mmCIF file of N, CA and C in Angstrom:
data_model
loop_
_atom_site.group_PDB
_atom_site.id
_atom_site.type_symbol
_atom_site.label_atom_id
_atom_site.label_comp_id
_atom_site.label_asym_id
_atom_site.label_seq_id
_atom_site.Cartn_x
_atom_site.Cartn_y
_atom_site.Cartn_z
ATOM 1 N N MET D 1 0.823 -1.199 0.000
ATOM 2 C CA MET D 1 0.000 0.000 0.000
ATOM 3 C C MET D 1 0.867 1.264 0.000
ATOM 4 N N GLU D 2 2.169 1.089 0.032
ATOM 5 C CA GLU D 2 3.102 2.198 -0.124
ATOM 6 C C GLU D 2 2.840 3.359 0.822
ATOM 7 N N GLY D 3 2.587 3.079 2.086
ATOM 8 C CA GLY D 3 2.392 4.128 3.080
ATOM 9 C C GLY D 3 1.016 4.761 3.103
ATOM 10 N N ARG D 4 0.090 4.248 2.291
ATOM 11 C CA ARG D 4 -1.266 4.812 2.281
ATOM 12 C C ARG D 4 -2.138 4.044 3.259
ATOM 13 N N ASN D 5 -3.127 4.759 3.843
ATOM 14 C CA ASN D 5 -4.096 4.040 4.666
ATOM 15 C C ASN D 5 -5.110 3.378 3.743
ATOM 16 N N THR D 6 -6.029 2.634 4.294
ATOM 17 C CA THR D 6 -6.964 1.837 3.497
ATOM 18 C C THR D 6 -7.822 2.701 2.582
ATOM 19 N N VAL D 7 -8.348 3.792 3.093
ATOM 20 C CA VAL D 7 -9.218 4.642 2.280
ATOM 21 C C VAL D 7 -8.409 5.277 1.149
ATOM 22 N N GLU D 8 -7.189 5.686 1.425
ATOM 23 C CA GLU D 8 -6.335 6.243 0.377
ATOM 24 C C GLU D 8 -6.010 5.188 -0.681
ATOM 25 N N GLU D 9 -5.838 3.941 -0.253
ATOM 26 C CA GLU D 9 -5.574 2.854 -1.191
ATOM 27 C C GLU D 9 -6.794 2.586 -2.072
ATOM 28 N N VAL D 10 -7.995 2.652 -1.497
ATOM 29 C CA VAL D 10 -9.227 2.517 -2.295
ATOM 30 C C VAL D 10 -9.249 3.602 -3.367
ATOM 31 N N HIS D 11 -8.923 4.818 -2.988
ATOM 32 C CA HIS D 11 -8.879 5.933 -3.937
ATOM 33 C C HIS D 11 -7.896 5.645 -5.064
ATOM 34 N N CYS D 12 -6.699 5.259 -4.720
ATOM 35 C CA CYS D 12 -5.643 5.005 -5.702
ATOM 36 C C CYS D 12 -6.025 3.871 -6.662
ATOM 37 N N GLN D 13 -6.445 2.736 -6.124
ATOM 38 C CA GLN D 13 -6.785 1.584 -6.953
ATOM 39 C C GLN D 13 -7.998 1.863 -7.845
ATOM 40 N N SER D 14 -8.988 2.542 -7.310
ATOM 41 C CA SER D 14 -10.198 2.848 -8.088
ATOM 42 C C SER D 14 -9.880 3.786 -9.246
ATOM 43 N N ALA D 15 -9.107 4.815 -8.965
ATOM 44 C CA ALA D 15 -8.739 5.768 -10.017
ATOM 45 C C ALA D 15 -7.920 5.085 -11.110
ATOM 46 N N GLN D 16 -7.030 4.205 -10.736
ATOM 47 C CA GLN D 16 -6.217 3.482 -11.714
ATOM 48 C C GLN D 16 -7.062 2.597 -12.622
ATOM 49 N N ARG D 17 -8.196 2.140 -12.124
ATOM 50 C CA ARG D 17 -9.057 1.238 -12.897
ATOM 51 C C ARG D 17 -10.189 1.961 -13.632
ATOM 52 N N GLY D 18 -10.136 3.294 -13.649
ATOM 53 C CA GLY D 18 -11.094 4.056 -14.430
ATOM 54 C C GLY D 18 -12.392 4.401 -13.726
ATOM 55 N N TYR D 19 -12.489 4.137 -12.434
ATOM 56 C CA TYR D 19 -13.688 4.497 -11.689
ATOM 57 C C TYR D 19 -13.679 5.990 -11.388
ATOM 58 N N THR D 20 -14.848 6.549 -11.236
ATOM 59 C CA THR D 20 -14.966 7.927 -10.788
ATOM 60 C C THR D 20 -14.915 7.919 -9.271
ATOM 61 N N VAL D 21 -14.076 8.765 -8.719
ATOM 62 C CA VAL D 21 -13.861 8.781 -7.275
ATOM 63 C C VAL D 21 -14.209 10.162 -6.736
ATOM 64 N N PHE D 22 -15.073 10.188 -5.751
ATOM 65 C CA PHE D 22 -15.408 11.421 -5.045
ATOM 66 C C PHE D 22 -14.899 11.255 -3.619
ATOM 67 N N TYR D 23 -14.221 12.245 -3.110
ATOM 68 C CA TYR D 23 -13.719 12.137 -1.738
ATOM 69 C C TYR D 23 -13.621 13.519 -1.115
ATOM 70 N N ARG D 24 -13.518 13.521 0.180
ATOM 71 C CA ARG D 24 -13.229 14.770 0.890
ATOM 72 C C ARG D 24 -12.284 14.457 2.034
ATOM 73 N N ASN D 25 -11.510 15.453 2.365
ATOM 74 C CA ASN D 25 -10.503 15.308 3.403
ATOM 75 C C ASN D 25 -11.004 15.836 4.732
ATOM 76 N N HIS D 26 -10.480 15.258 5.796
ATOM 77 C CA HIS D 26 -10.740 15.772 7.131
ATOM 78 C C HIS D 26 -10.113 17.163 7.214
ATOM 79 N N GLU D 27 -10.843 18.111 7.763
ATOM 80 C CA GLU D 27 -10.401 19.509 7.769
ATOM 81 C C GLU D 27 -9.055 19.720 8.464
ATOM 82 N N LYS D 28 -8.823 19.039 9.577
ATOM 83 C CA LYS D 28 -7.619 19.298 10.368
ATOM 84 C C LYS D 28 -6.429 18.449 9.933
ATOM 85 N N SER D 29 -6.662 17.189 9.606
ATOM 86 C CA SER D 29 -5.542 16.293 9.319
ATOM 87 C C SER D 29 -5.239 16.157 7.828
ATOM 88 N N ASN D 30 -6.156 16.620 6.955
ATOM 89 C CA ASN D 30 -6.015 16.502 5.510
ATOM 90 C C ASN D 30 -5.947 15.043 5.036
ATOM 91 N N VAL D 31 -6.463 14.123 5.840
ATOM 92 C CA VAL D 31 -6.563 12.711 5.485
ATOM 93 C C VAL D 31 -7.956 12.485 4.912
ATOM 94 N N ILE D 32 -8.064 11.610 3.920
ATOM 95 C CA ILE D 32 -9.376 11.328 3.330
ATOM 96 C C ILE D 32 -10.312 10.797 4.407
ATOM 97 N N SER D 33 -11.457 11.457 4.567
ATOM 98 C CA SER D 33 -12.422 11.042 5.589
ATOM 99 C C SER D 33 -13.623 10.310 4.988
ATOM 100 N N ASP D 34 -13.970 10.641 3.763
ATOM 101 C CA ASP D 34 -15.111 10.024 3.083
ATOM 102 C C ASP D 34 -14.728 9.776 1.639
ATOM 103 N N ILE D 35 -15.183 8.654 1.106
ATOM 104 C CA ILE D 35 -14.893 8.331 -0.293
ATOM 105 C C ILE D 35 -16.066 7.568 -0.887
ATOM 106 N N VAL D 36 -16.432 7.930 -2.099
ATOM 107 C CA VAL D 36 -17.477 7.229 -2.848
ATOM 108 C C VAL D 36 -16.908 6.912 -4.224
ATOM 109 N N VAL D 37 -17.092 5.677 -4.668
ATOM 110 C CA VAL D 37 -16.530 5.197 -5.917
ATOM 111 C C VAL D 37 -17.665 4.701 -6.811
ATOM 112 N N ALA D 38 -17.632 5.100 -8.076
ATOM 113 C CA ALA D 38 -18.672 4.681 -9.020
ATOM 114 C C ALA D 38 -18.039 4.388 -10.372
ATOM 115 N N HIS D 39 -18.518 3.345 -11.028
ATOM 116 C CA HIS D 39 -18.055 3.014 -12.372
ATOM 117 C C HIS D 39 -18.771 3.944 -13.360
ATOM 118 N N PRO D 40 -18.091 4.379 -14.422
ATOM 119 C CA PRO D 40 -18.747 5.267 -15.396
ATOM 120 C C PRO D 40 -20.051 4.711 -15.960
ATOM 121 N N THR D 41 -20.135 3.406 -16.164
ATOM 122 C CA THR D 41 -21.380 2.808 -16.658
ATOM 123 C C THR D 41 -22.502 2.979 -15.633
ATOM 124 N N SER D 42 -22.173 2.835 -14.354
ATOM 125 C CA SER D 42 -23.179 3.012 -13.299
ATOM 126 C C SER D 42 -23.678 4.447 -13.258
ATOM 127 N N ILE D 43 -22.781 5.394 -13.458
ATOM 128 C CA ILE D 43 -23.180 6.808 -13.480
ATOM 129 C C ILE D 43 -24.117 7.062 -14.653
ATOM 130 N N ALA D 44 -23.781 6.508 -15.812
ATOM 131 C CA ALA D 44 -24.655 6.668 -16.981
ATOM 132 C C ALA D 44 -26.021 6.039 -16.738
ATOM 133 N N MET D 45 -26.043 4.884 -16.088
ATOM 134 C CA MET D 45 -27.317 4.207 -15.827
ATOM 135 C C MET D 45 -28.195 5.009 -14.870
ATOM 136 N N ILE D 46 -27.621 5.566 -13.806
ATOM 137 C CA ILE D 46 -28.457 6.320 -12.860
ATOM 138 C C ILE D 46 -28.912 7.643 -13.471
ATOM 139 N N ARG D 47 -28.158 8.172 -14.409
ATOM 140 C CA ARG D 47 -28.611 9.383 -15.111
ATOM 141 C C ARG D 47 -29.757 9.049 -16.064
ATOM 142 N N THR D 48 -29.739 7.842 -16.600
ATOM 143 C CA THR D 48 -30.813 7.407 -17.492
ATOM 144 C C THR D 48 -32.072 7.051 -16.709
ATOM 145 N N TRP D 49 -31.902 6.374 -15.577
ATOM 146 C CA TRP D 49 -33.032 5.932 -14.750
ATOM 147 C C TRP D 49 -32.860 6.443 -13.316
ATOM 148 N N PRO D 50 -33.096 7.736 -13.073
ATOM 149 C CA PRO D 50 -32.869 8.308 -11.743
ATOM 150 C C PRO D 50 -34.059 8.182 -10.783
ATOM 151 N N TYR D 51 -35.034 7.379 -11.120
ATOM 152 C CA TYR D 51 -36.295 7.370 -10.395
ATOM 153 C C TYR D 51 -36.247 6.621 -9.076
ATOM 154 N N ILE D 52 -35.431 5.584 -8.983
ATOM 155 C CA ILE D 52 -35.331 4.810 -7.744
ATOM 156 C C ILE D 52 -33.863 4.713 -7.365
ATOM 157 N N LEU D 53 -33.561 5.168 -6.164
ATOM 158 C CA LEU D 53 -32.210 5.058 -5.616
ATOM 159 C C LEU D 53 -32.341 4.614 -4.167
ATOM 160 N N ILE D 54 -31.786 3.480 -3.875
ATOM 161 C CA ILE D 54 -31.830 2.931 -2.516
ATOM 162 C C ILE D 54 -30.428 3.024 -1.939
ATOM 163 N N MET D 55 -30.342 3.577 -0.739
ATOM 164 C CA MET D 55 -29.050 3.682 -0.066
ATOM 165 C C MET D 55 -29.116 2.934 1.245
ATOM 166 N N ASP D 56 -28.046 2.238 1.554
ATOM 167 C CA ASP D 56 -27.974 1.515 2.818
ATOM 168 C C ASP D 56 -26.540 1.591 3.316
ATOM 169 N N THR D 57 -26.394 1.579 4.611
ATOM 170 C CA THR D 57 -25.056 1.534 5.190
ATOM 171 C C THR D 57 -24.985 0.418 6.214
ATOM 172 N N THR D 58 -23.806 -0.130 6.333
ATOM 173 C CA THR D 58 -23.512 -1.048 7.420
ATOM 174 C C THR D 58 -22.744 -0.236 8.438
ATOM 175 N N TYR D 59 -23.075 -0.368 9.669
ATOM 176 C CA TYR D 59 -22.462 0.469 10.693
ATOM 177 C C TYR D 59 -21.546 -0.365 11.582
ATOM 178 N N LYS D 60 -20.268 0.004 11.588
ATOM 179 C CA LYS D 60 -19.254 -0.617 12.438
ATOM 180 C C LYS D 60 -19.212 -2.136 12.301
ATOM 181 N N THR D 61 -19.420 -2.611 11.076
ATOM 182 C CA THR D 61 -19.341 -4.055 10.874
ATOM 183 C C THR D 61 -18.071 -4.436 10.126
ATOM 184 N N ASN D 62 -17.223 -3.459 9.855
ATOM 185 C CA ASN D 62 -15.946 -3.767 9.224
ATOM 186 C C ASN D 62 -14.822 -3.385 10.179
ATOM 187 N N LYS D 63 -13.637 -3.808 9.875
ATOM 188 C CA LYS D 63 -12.533 -3.588 10.815
ATOM 189 C C LYS D 63 -12.117 -2.127 10.924
ATOM 190 N N TYR D 64 -12.639 -1.267 10.057
ATOM 191 C CA TYR D 64 -12.300 0.153 10.101
ATOM 192 C C TYR D 64 -13.311 0.964 10.909
ATOM 193 N N ASN D 65 -14.388 0.324 11.347
ATOM 194 C CA ASN D 65 -15.461 0.998 12.077
ATOM 195 C C ASN D 65 -15.988 2.220 11.334
ATOM 196 N N MET D 66 -16.059 2.089 10.020
ATOM 197 C CA MET D 66 -16.604 3.158 9.182
ATOM 198 C C MET D 66 -17.854 2.634 8.495
ATOM 199 N N PRO D 67 -18.905 3.431 8.436
ATOM 200 C CA PRO D 67 -20.081 2.992 7.688
ATOM 201 C C PRO D 67 -19.723 2.760 6.218
ATOM 202 N N LEU D 68 -20.162 1.631 5.685
ATOM 203 C CA LEU D 68 -19.970 1.311 4.275
ATOM 204 C C LEU D 68 -21.281 1.604 3.560
ATOM 205 N N LEU D 69 -21.230 2.531 2.639
ATOM 206 C CA LEU D 69 -22.419 2.955 1.905
ATOM 207 C C LEU D 69 -22.524 2.172 0.598
ATOM 208 N N GLU D 70 -23.735 1.721 0.305
ATOM 209 C CA GLU D 70 -24.012 1.158 -1.011
ATOM 210 C C GLU D 70 -25.255 1.841 -1.557
ATOM 211 N N ALA D 71 -25.155 2.335 -2.775
ATOM 212 C CA ALA D 71 -26.291 2.961 -3.450
ATOM 213 C C ALA D 71 -26.668 2.079 -4.636
ATOM 214 N N VAL D 72 -27.949 1.756 -4.738
ATOM 215 C CA VAL D 72 -28.444 0.838 -5.766
ATOM 216 C C VAL D 72 -29.579 1.514 -6.519
ATOM 217 N N GLY D 73 -29.541 1.412 -7.838
ATOM 218 C CA GLY D 73 -30.607 1.924 -8.680
ATOM 219 C C GLY D 73 -31.400 0.774 -9.277
ATOM 220 N N MET D 74 -32.463 1.135 -10.013
ATOM 221 C CA MET D 74 -33.296 0.108 -10.632
ATOM 222 C C MET D 74 -33.679 0.548 -12.050
ATOM 223 N N THR D 75 -33.592 -0.398 -12.978
ATOM 224 C CA THR D 75 -33.983 -0.127 -14.361
ATOM 225 C C THR D 75 -35.509 -0.256 -14.491
ATOM 226 N N PRO D 76 -36.071 0.191 -15.611
ATOM 227 C CA PRO D 76 -37.514 0.040 -15.818
ATOM 228 C C PRO D 76 -37.978 -1.415 -15.868
ATOM 229 N N THR D 77 -37.061 -2.334 -16.119
ATOM 230 C CA THR D 77 -37.432 -3.750 -16.164
ATOM 231 C C THR D 77 -37.257 -4.430 -14.809
ATOM 232 N N GLY D 78 -36.956 -3.642 -13.771
ATOM 233 C CA GLY D 78 -36.853 -4.189 -12.426
ATOM 234 C C GLY D 78 -35.498 -4.772 -12.063
ATOM 235 N N LYS D 79 -34.496 -4.544 -12.875
ATOM 236 C CA LYS D 79 -33.147 -5.039 -12.587
ATOM 237 C C LYS D 79 -32.412 -4.028 -11.706
ATOM 238 N N ASN D 80 -31.762 -4.520 -10.665
ATOM 239 C CA ASN D 80 -30.972 -3.663 -9.784
ATOM 240 C C ASN D 80 -29.562 -3.512 -10.332
ATOM 241 N N PHE D 81 -28.954 -2.375 -10.042
ATOM 242 C CA PHE D 81 -27.550 -2.163 -10.386
ATOM 243 C C PHE D 81 -26.902 -1.298 -9.310
ATOM 244 N N THR D 82 -25.663 -1.601 -9.032
ATOM 245 C CA THR D 82 -24.924 -0.812 -8.049
ATOM 246 C C THR D 82 -24.537 0.513 -8.682
ATOM 247 N N VAL D 83 -24.905 1.591 -8.012
ATOM 248 C CA VAL D 83 -24.553 2.924 -8.483
ATOM 249 C C VAL D 83 -23.187 3.311 -7.938
ATOM 250 N N ALA D 84 -23.009 3.141 -6.629
ATOM 251 C CA ALA D 84 -21.758 3.544 -5.997
ATOM 252 C C ALA D 84 -21.604 2.827 -4.667
ATOM 253 N N ILE D 85 -20.348 2.754 -4.226
ATOM 254 C CA ILE D 85 -20.046 2.273 -2.885
ATOM 255 C C ILE D 85 -19.057 3.248 -2.262
ATOM 256 N N GLY D 86 -19.014 3.257 -0.958
ATOM 257 C CA GLY D 86 -18.064 4.158 -0.325
ATOM 258 C C GLY D 86 -17.979 3.964 1.171
ATOM 259 N N PHE D 87 -16.926 4.511 1.719
ATOM 260 C CA PHE D 87 -16.754 4.572 3.163
ATOM 261 C C PHE D 87 -17.050 5.996 3.616
ATOM 262 N N MET D 88 -17.788 6.112 4.715
ATOM 263 C CA MET D 88 -18.124 7.423 5.262
ATOM 264 C C MET D 88 -17.589 7.524 6.687
ATOM 265 N N CYS D 89 -17.279 8.737 7.105
ATOM 266 C CA CYS D 89 -16.727 8.916 8.448
ATOM 267 C C CYS D 89 -17.800 8.816 9.525
ATOM 268 N N ASN D 90 -19.068 9.049 9.155
ATOM 269 C CA ASN D 90 -20.170 8.967 10.116
ATOM 270 C C ASN D 90 -21.477 8.849 9.353
ATOM 271 N N GLU D 91 -22.578 8.777 10.077
ATOM 272 C CA GLU D 91 -23.893 8.663 9.445
ATOM 273 C C GLU D 91 -24.743 9.903 9.690
ATOM 274 N N GLN D 92 -24.114 11.044 9.719
ATOM 275 C CA GLN D 92 -24.844 12.288 9.896
ATOM 276 C C GLN D 92 -25.473 12.726 8.574
ATOM 277 N N ALA D 93 -26.521 13.527 8.679
ATOM 278 C CA ALA D 93 -27.235 13.980 7.488
ATOM 279 C C ALA D 93 -26.317 14.730 6.526
ATOM 280 N N THR D 94 -25.389 15.510 7.035
ATOM 281 C CA THR D 94 -24.480 16.259 6.155
ATOM 282 C C THR D 94 -23.581 15.325 5.341
ATOM 283 N N THR D 95 -23.211 14.202 5.918
ATOM 284 C CA THR D 95 -22.383 13.229 5.198
ATOM 285 C C THR D 95 -23.188 12.570 4.080
ATOM 286 N N TYR D 96 -24.442 12.222 4.357
ATOM 287 C CA TYR D 96 -25.297 11.658 3.309
ATOM 288 C C TYR D 96 -25.536 12.673 2.193
ATOM 289 N N ARG D 97 -25.754 13.933 2.560
ATOM 290 C CA ARG D 97 -25.947 14.957 1.538
ATOM 291 C C ARG D 97 -24.716 15.053 0.638
ATOM 292 N N TRP D 98 -23.540 15.027 1.272
ATOM 293 C CA TRP D 98 -22.301 15.069 0.492
ATOM 294 C C TRP D 98 -22.233 13.871 -0.458
ATOM 295 N N ALA D 99 -22.528 12.684 0.036
ATOM 296 C CA ALA D 99 -22.450 11.467 -0.780
ATOM 297 C C ALA D 99 -23.431 11.522 -1.957
ATOM 298 N N LEU D 100 -24.584 12.116 -1.774
ATOM 299 C CA LEU D 100 -25.572 12.202 -2.844
ATOM 300 C C LEU D 100 -25.198 13.208 -3.920
ATOM 301 N N GLN D 101 -24.393 14.168 -3.578
ATOM 302 C CA GLN D 101 -24.004 15.188 -4.567
ATOM 303 C C GLN D 101 -22.939 14.637 -5.459
#
């Protein structure tokens, strides 16, 4: 991981593989605090079918004690597709708003 923490490694690996990466840094430490990763095809699909978006998080169930966000969309034929996944620093409303933007 070349001196990167786990979230920074997610950022690096995702960007190298062509995923769109959204992140923000902690104000004081300048370390990545939140990250959301989406494949370009998933972004195109949610722009085409933006009518249903389901978001869920797992809370403190991973070794990083960070909520893991998964956003899922649905096509008109009822097929689900992953829109994005990410790690969030907390489950506050402001963090969800950031993730949705």
